[in-house]
Short mmCIF file of C-alpha atoms in Angstrom, two decimals:
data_model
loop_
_atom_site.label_atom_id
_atom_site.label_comp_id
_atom_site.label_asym_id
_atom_site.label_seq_id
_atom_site.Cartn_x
_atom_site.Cartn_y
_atom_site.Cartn_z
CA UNK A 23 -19.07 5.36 1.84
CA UNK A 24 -15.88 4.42 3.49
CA UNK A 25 -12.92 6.84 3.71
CA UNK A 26 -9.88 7.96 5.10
CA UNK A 27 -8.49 11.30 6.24
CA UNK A 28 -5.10 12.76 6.66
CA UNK A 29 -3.39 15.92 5.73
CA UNK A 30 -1.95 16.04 2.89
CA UNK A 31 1.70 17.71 4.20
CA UNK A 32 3.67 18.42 6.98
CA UNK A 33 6.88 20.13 7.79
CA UNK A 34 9.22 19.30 10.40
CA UNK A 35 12.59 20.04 11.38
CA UNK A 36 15.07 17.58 12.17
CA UNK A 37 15.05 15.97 15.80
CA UNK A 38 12.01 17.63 16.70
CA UNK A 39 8.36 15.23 16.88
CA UNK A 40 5.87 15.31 14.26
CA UNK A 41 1.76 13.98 14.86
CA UNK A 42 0.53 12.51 11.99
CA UNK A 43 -3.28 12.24 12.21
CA UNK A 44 -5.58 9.70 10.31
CA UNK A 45 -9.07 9.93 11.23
CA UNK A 46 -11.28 7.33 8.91
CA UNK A 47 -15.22 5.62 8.32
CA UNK A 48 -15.42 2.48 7.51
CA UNK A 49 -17.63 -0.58 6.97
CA UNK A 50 -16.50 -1.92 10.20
CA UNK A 51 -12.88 -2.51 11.69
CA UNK A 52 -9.95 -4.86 11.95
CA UNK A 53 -7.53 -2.88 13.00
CA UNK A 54 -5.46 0.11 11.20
CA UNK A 55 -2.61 0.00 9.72
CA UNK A 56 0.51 2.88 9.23
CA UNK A 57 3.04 2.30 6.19
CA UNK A 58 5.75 4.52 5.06
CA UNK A 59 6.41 5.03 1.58
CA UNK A 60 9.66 6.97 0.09
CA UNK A 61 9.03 8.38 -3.42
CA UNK A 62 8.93 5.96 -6.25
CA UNK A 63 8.74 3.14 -3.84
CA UNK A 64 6.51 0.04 -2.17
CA UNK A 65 5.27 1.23 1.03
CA UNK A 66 6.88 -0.60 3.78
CA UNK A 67 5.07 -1.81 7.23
CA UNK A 68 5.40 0.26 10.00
CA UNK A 69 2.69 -0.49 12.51
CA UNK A 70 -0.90 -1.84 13.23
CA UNK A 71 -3.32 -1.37 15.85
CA UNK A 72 -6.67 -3.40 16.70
CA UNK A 73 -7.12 -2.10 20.03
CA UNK A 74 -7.19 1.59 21.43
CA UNK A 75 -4.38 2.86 22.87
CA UNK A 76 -0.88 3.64 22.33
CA UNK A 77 2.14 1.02 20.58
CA UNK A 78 5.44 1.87 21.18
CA UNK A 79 8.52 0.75 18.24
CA UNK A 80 11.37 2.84 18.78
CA UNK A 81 11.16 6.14 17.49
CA UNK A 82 7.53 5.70 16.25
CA UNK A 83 4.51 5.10 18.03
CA UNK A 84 0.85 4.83 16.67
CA UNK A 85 -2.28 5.59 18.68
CA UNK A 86 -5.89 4.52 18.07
CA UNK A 87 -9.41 5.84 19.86
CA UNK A 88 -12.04 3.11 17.86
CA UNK A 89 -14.70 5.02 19.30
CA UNK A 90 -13.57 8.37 17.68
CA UNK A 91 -12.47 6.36 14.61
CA UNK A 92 -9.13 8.28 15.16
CA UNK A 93 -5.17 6.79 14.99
CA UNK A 94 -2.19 9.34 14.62
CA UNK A 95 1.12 8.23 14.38
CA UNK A 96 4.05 10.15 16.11
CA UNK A 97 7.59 10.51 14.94
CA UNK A 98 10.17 10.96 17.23
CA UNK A 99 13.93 12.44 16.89
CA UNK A 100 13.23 13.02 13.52
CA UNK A 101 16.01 12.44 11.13
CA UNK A 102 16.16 13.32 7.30
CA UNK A 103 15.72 9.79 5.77
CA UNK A 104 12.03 10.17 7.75
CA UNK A 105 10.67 12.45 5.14
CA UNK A 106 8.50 10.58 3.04
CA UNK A 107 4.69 9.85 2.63
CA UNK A 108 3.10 7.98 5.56
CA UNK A 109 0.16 5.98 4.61
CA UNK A 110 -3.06 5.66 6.88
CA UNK A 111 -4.97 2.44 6.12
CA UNK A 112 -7.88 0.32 7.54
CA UNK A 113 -8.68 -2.97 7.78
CA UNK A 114 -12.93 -3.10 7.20
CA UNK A 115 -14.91 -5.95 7.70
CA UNK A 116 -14.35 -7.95 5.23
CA UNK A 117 -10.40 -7.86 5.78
CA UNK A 118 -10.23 -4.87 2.77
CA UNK A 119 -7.73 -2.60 2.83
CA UNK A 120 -9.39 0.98 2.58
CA UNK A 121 -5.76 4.00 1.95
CA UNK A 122 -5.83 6.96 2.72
CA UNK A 123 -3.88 9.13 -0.05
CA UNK A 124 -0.80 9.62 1.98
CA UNK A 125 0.74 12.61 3.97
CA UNK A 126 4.38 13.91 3.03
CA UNK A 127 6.45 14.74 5.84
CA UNK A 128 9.07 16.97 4.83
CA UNK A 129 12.30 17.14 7.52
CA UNK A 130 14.05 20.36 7.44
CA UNK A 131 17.74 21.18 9.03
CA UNK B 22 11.66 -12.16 6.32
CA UNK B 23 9.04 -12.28 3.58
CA UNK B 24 10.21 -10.82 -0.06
CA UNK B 25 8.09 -10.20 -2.92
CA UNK B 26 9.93 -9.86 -5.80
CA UNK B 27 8.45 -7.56 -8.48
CA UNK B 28 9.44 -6.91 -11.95
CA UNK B 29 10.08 -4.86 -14.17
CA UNK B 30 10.59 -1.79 -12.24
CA UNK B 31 10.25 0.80 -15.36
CA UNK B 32 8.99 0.25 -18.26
CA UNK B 33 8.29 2.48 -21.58
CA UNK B 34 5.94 1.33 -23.79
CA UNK B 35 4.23 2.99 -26.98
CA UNK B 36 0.50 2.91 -27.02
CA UNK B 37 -1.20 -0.08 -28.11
CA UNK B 38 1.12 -2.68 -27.18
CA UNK B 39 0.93 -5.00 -24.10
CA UNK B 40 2.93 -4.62 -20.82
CA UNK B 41 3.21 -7.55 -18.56
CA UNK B 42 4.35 -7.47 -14.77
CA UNK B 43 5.30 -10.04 -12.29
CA UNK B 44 5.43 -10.89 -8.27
CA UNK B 45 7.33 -13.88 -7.22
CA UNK B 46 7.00 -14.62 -3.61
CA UNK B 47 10.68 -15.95 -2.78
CA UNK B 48 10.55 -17.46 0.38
CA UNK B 49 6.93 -18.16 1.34
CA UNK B 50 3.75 -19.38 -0.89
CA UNK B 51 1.59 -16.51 -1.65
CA UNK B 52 -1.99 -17.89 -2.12
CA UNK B 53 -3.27 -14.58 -3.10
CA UNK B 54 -1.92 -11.49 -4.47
CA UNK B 55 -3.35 -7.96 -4.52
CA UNK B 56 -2.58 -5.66 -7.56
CA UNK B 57 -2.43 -1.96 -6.94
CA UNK B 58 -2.29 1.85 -8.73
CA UNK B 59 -1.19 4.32 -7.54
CA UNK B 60 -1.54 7.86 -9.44
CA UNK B 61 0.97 10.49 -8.04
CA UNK B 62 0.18 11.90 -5.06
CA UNK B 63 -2.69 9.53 -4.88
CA UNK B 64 -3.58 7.12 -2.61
CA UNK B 65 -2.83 3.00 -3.39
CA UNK B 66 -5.86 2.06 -5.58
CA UNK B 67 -6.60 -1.88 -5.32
CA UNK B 68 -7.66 -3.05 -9.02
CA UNK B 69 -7.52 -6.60 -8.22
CA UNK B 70 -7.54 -9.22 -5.79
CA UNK B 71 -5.70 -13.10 -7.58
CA UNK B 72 -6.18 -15.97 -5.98
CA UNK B 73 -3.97 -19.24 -7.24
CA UNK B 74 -6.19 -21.64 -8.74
CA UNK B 75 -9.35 -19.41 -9.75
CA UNK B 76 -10.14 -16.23 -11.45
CA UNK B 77 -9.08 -12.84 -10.17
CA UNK B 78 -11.86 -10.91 -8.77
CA UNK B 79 -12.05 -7.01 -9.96
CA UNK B 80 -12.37 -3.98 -8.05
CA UNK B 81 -15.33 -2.00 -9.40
CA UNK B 82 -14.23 -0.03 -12.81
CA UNK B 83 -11.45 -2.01 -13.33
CA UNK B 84 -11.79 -3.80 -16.75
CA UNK B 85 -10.66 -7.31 -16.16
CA UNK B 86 -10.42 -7.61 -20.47
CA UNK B 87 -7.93 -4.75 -20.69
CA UNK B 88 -5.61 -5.92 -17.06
CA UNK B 89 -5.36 -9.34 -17.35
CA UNK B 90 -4.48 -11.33 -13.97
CA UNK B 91 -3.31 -14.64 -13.94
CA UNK B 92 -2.09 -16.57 -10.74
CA UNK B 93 -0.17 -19.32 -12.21
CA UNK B 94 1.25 -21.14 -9.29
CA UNK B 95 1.79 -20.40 -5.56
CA UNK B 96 4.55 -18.48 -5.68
CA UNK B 97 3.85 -16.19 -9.06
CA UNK B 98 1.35 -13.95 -9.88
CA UNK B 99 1.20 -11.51 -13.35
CA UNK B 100 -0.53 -8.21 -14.58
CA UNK B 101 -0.98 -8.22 -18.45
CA UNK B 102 -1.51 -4.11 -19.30
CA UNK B 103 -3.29 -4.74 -22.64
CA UNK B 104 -3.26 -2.55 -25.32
CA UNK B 105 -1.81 0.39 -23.19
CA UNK B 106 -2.72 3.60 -24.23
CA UNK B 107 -0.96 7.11 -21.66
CA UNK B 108 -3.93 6.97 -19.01
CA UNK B 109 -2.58 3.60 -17.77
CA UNK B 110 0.73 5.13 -16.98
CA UNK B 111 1.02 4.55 -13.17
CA UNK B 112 2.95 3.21 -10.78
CA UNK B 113 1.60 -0.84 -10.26
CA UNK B 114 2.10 -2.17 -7.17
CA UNK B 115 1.18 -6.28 -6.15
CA UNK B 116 1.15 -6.95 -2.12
CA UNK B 117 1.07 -10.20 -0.54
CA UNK B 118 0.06 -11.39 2.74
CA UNK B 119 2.60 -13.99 3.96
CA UNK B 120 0.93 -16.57 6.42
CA UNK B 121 2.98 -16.26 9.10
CA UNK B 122 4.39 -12.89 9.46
CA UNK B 123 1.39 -11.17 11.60
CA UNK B 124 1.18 -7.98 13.81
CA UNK B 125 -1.17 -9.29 16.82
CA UNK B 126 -3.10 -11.66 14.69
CA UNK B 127 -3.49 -9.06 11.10
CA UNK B 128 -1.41 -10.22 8.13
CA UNK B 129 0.63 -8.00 6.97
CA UNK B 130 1.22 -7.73 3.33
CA UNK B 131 4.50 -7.50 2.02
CA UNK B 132 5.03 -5.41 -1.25
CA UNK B 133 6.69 -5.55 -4.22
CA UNK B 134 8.94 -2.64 -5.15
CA UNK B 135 6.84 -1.45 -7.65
CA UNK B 136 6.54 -0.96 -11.58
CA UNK B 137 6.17 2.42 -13.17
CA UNK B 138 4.49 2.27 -16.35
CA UNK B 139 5.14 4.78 -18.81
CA UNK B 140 3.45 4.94 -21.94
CA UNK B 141 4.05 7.02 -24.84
#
């Protein structure tokens, strides 16, 4: 079967750097996608990654090892309005998006 | 950029009636439109997949009598929640992927806000 892992929660505290991990099987790959999603929301695009190795946007940056079928995403500077679920999902190989079910980040002061 | 305008964004229903929810692409044609659940604290289920000018095609389990799909044009897509009883209350969610707006080559879809389906 196909899936996708990720914690469920983390806690963080405010300006310090979170990991997010997403490790996942699929039915082949084209490329990996991380979303954010505030509660009672859409997700919204973050980043994607097709080849392994590390993309820089700002304060985020997403990393992906095809070989170990492994991607985290890592959160710097954290501020408040970063708590929210961050979404882990693959692109198989027939272009499906395969979720994972989300890990809430909760920021602390 | 690329909006997907989604409506309505609550609803409250009583059981037995029909519920019907729409995604307007505004500023780009959206030649297919994926319909999502998502359960709380669940991850985004994809019922359906509509494509404009054909029938939708299903996701496994997904009873294409009871969530109607029609893709009526390029730019508007609909879910029909038939006879809605509480196990359908969820939060539906359509996603588009705008030609055009790529991440090295992928398409990324742009989402509607959502509809949360409540029904009593």
């Amino acid at each position: 079967g196909q899936n996708i892992d990720q914690p469920t929660e983390m806690t963080a505290t405010e300006g310090a750097i979170v990991q997010i991990n997403c490790t996942y099987q699929t039915s082949g790959f084209n490329g990996l996608f991380w979303y954010q999603q505030h509660a009672g929301e859409a997700p919204t695009f973050l980043s994607y990654n097709v080849l392994d190795g590390l993309e820089e946007k700002g304060r985020f940056s997403s990393f992906l090892s095809r070989s170990k079928g492994y991607s985290y995403l890592l959160l710097k500077e954290l501020q408040m309005k970063d708590s929210a679920s961050y979404l882990c999902a693959v692109s198989n190989s027939n272009y499906q998006l395969i979720w994972g079910a989300g890990t809430k980040l909760i920021i602390k002061p | 950029g690329a909006v997907v305008s989604q409506h309505p964004s609550w609803v409250i229903c009583k059981s037995g009636t029909s519920v019907k929810i729409e995604c307007r692409s505004l500023d780009f044609q959206a030649t297919t439109m994926f319909w999502y659940r998502q359960f709380p604290k669940q991850s985004l289920m994809l019922m359906a997949t509509s494509n404009e000018g054909s029938k939708a095609t299903y996701e496994q389990g997904v009873e294409k009598d009871k969530f109607l799909i029609n893709h009526a044009s390029l730019t508007l897509s609909t879910l029909t929640v038939t006879s809605a009883h509480p196990e359908d209350s969820s939060f539906y969610i359509c996603s588009a992927p705008p030609v055009g707006h790529t991440a090295s080559g992928a398409n990324v879809l742009t989402f509607g806000a959502g509809s949360r389906l409540t029904v009593l």
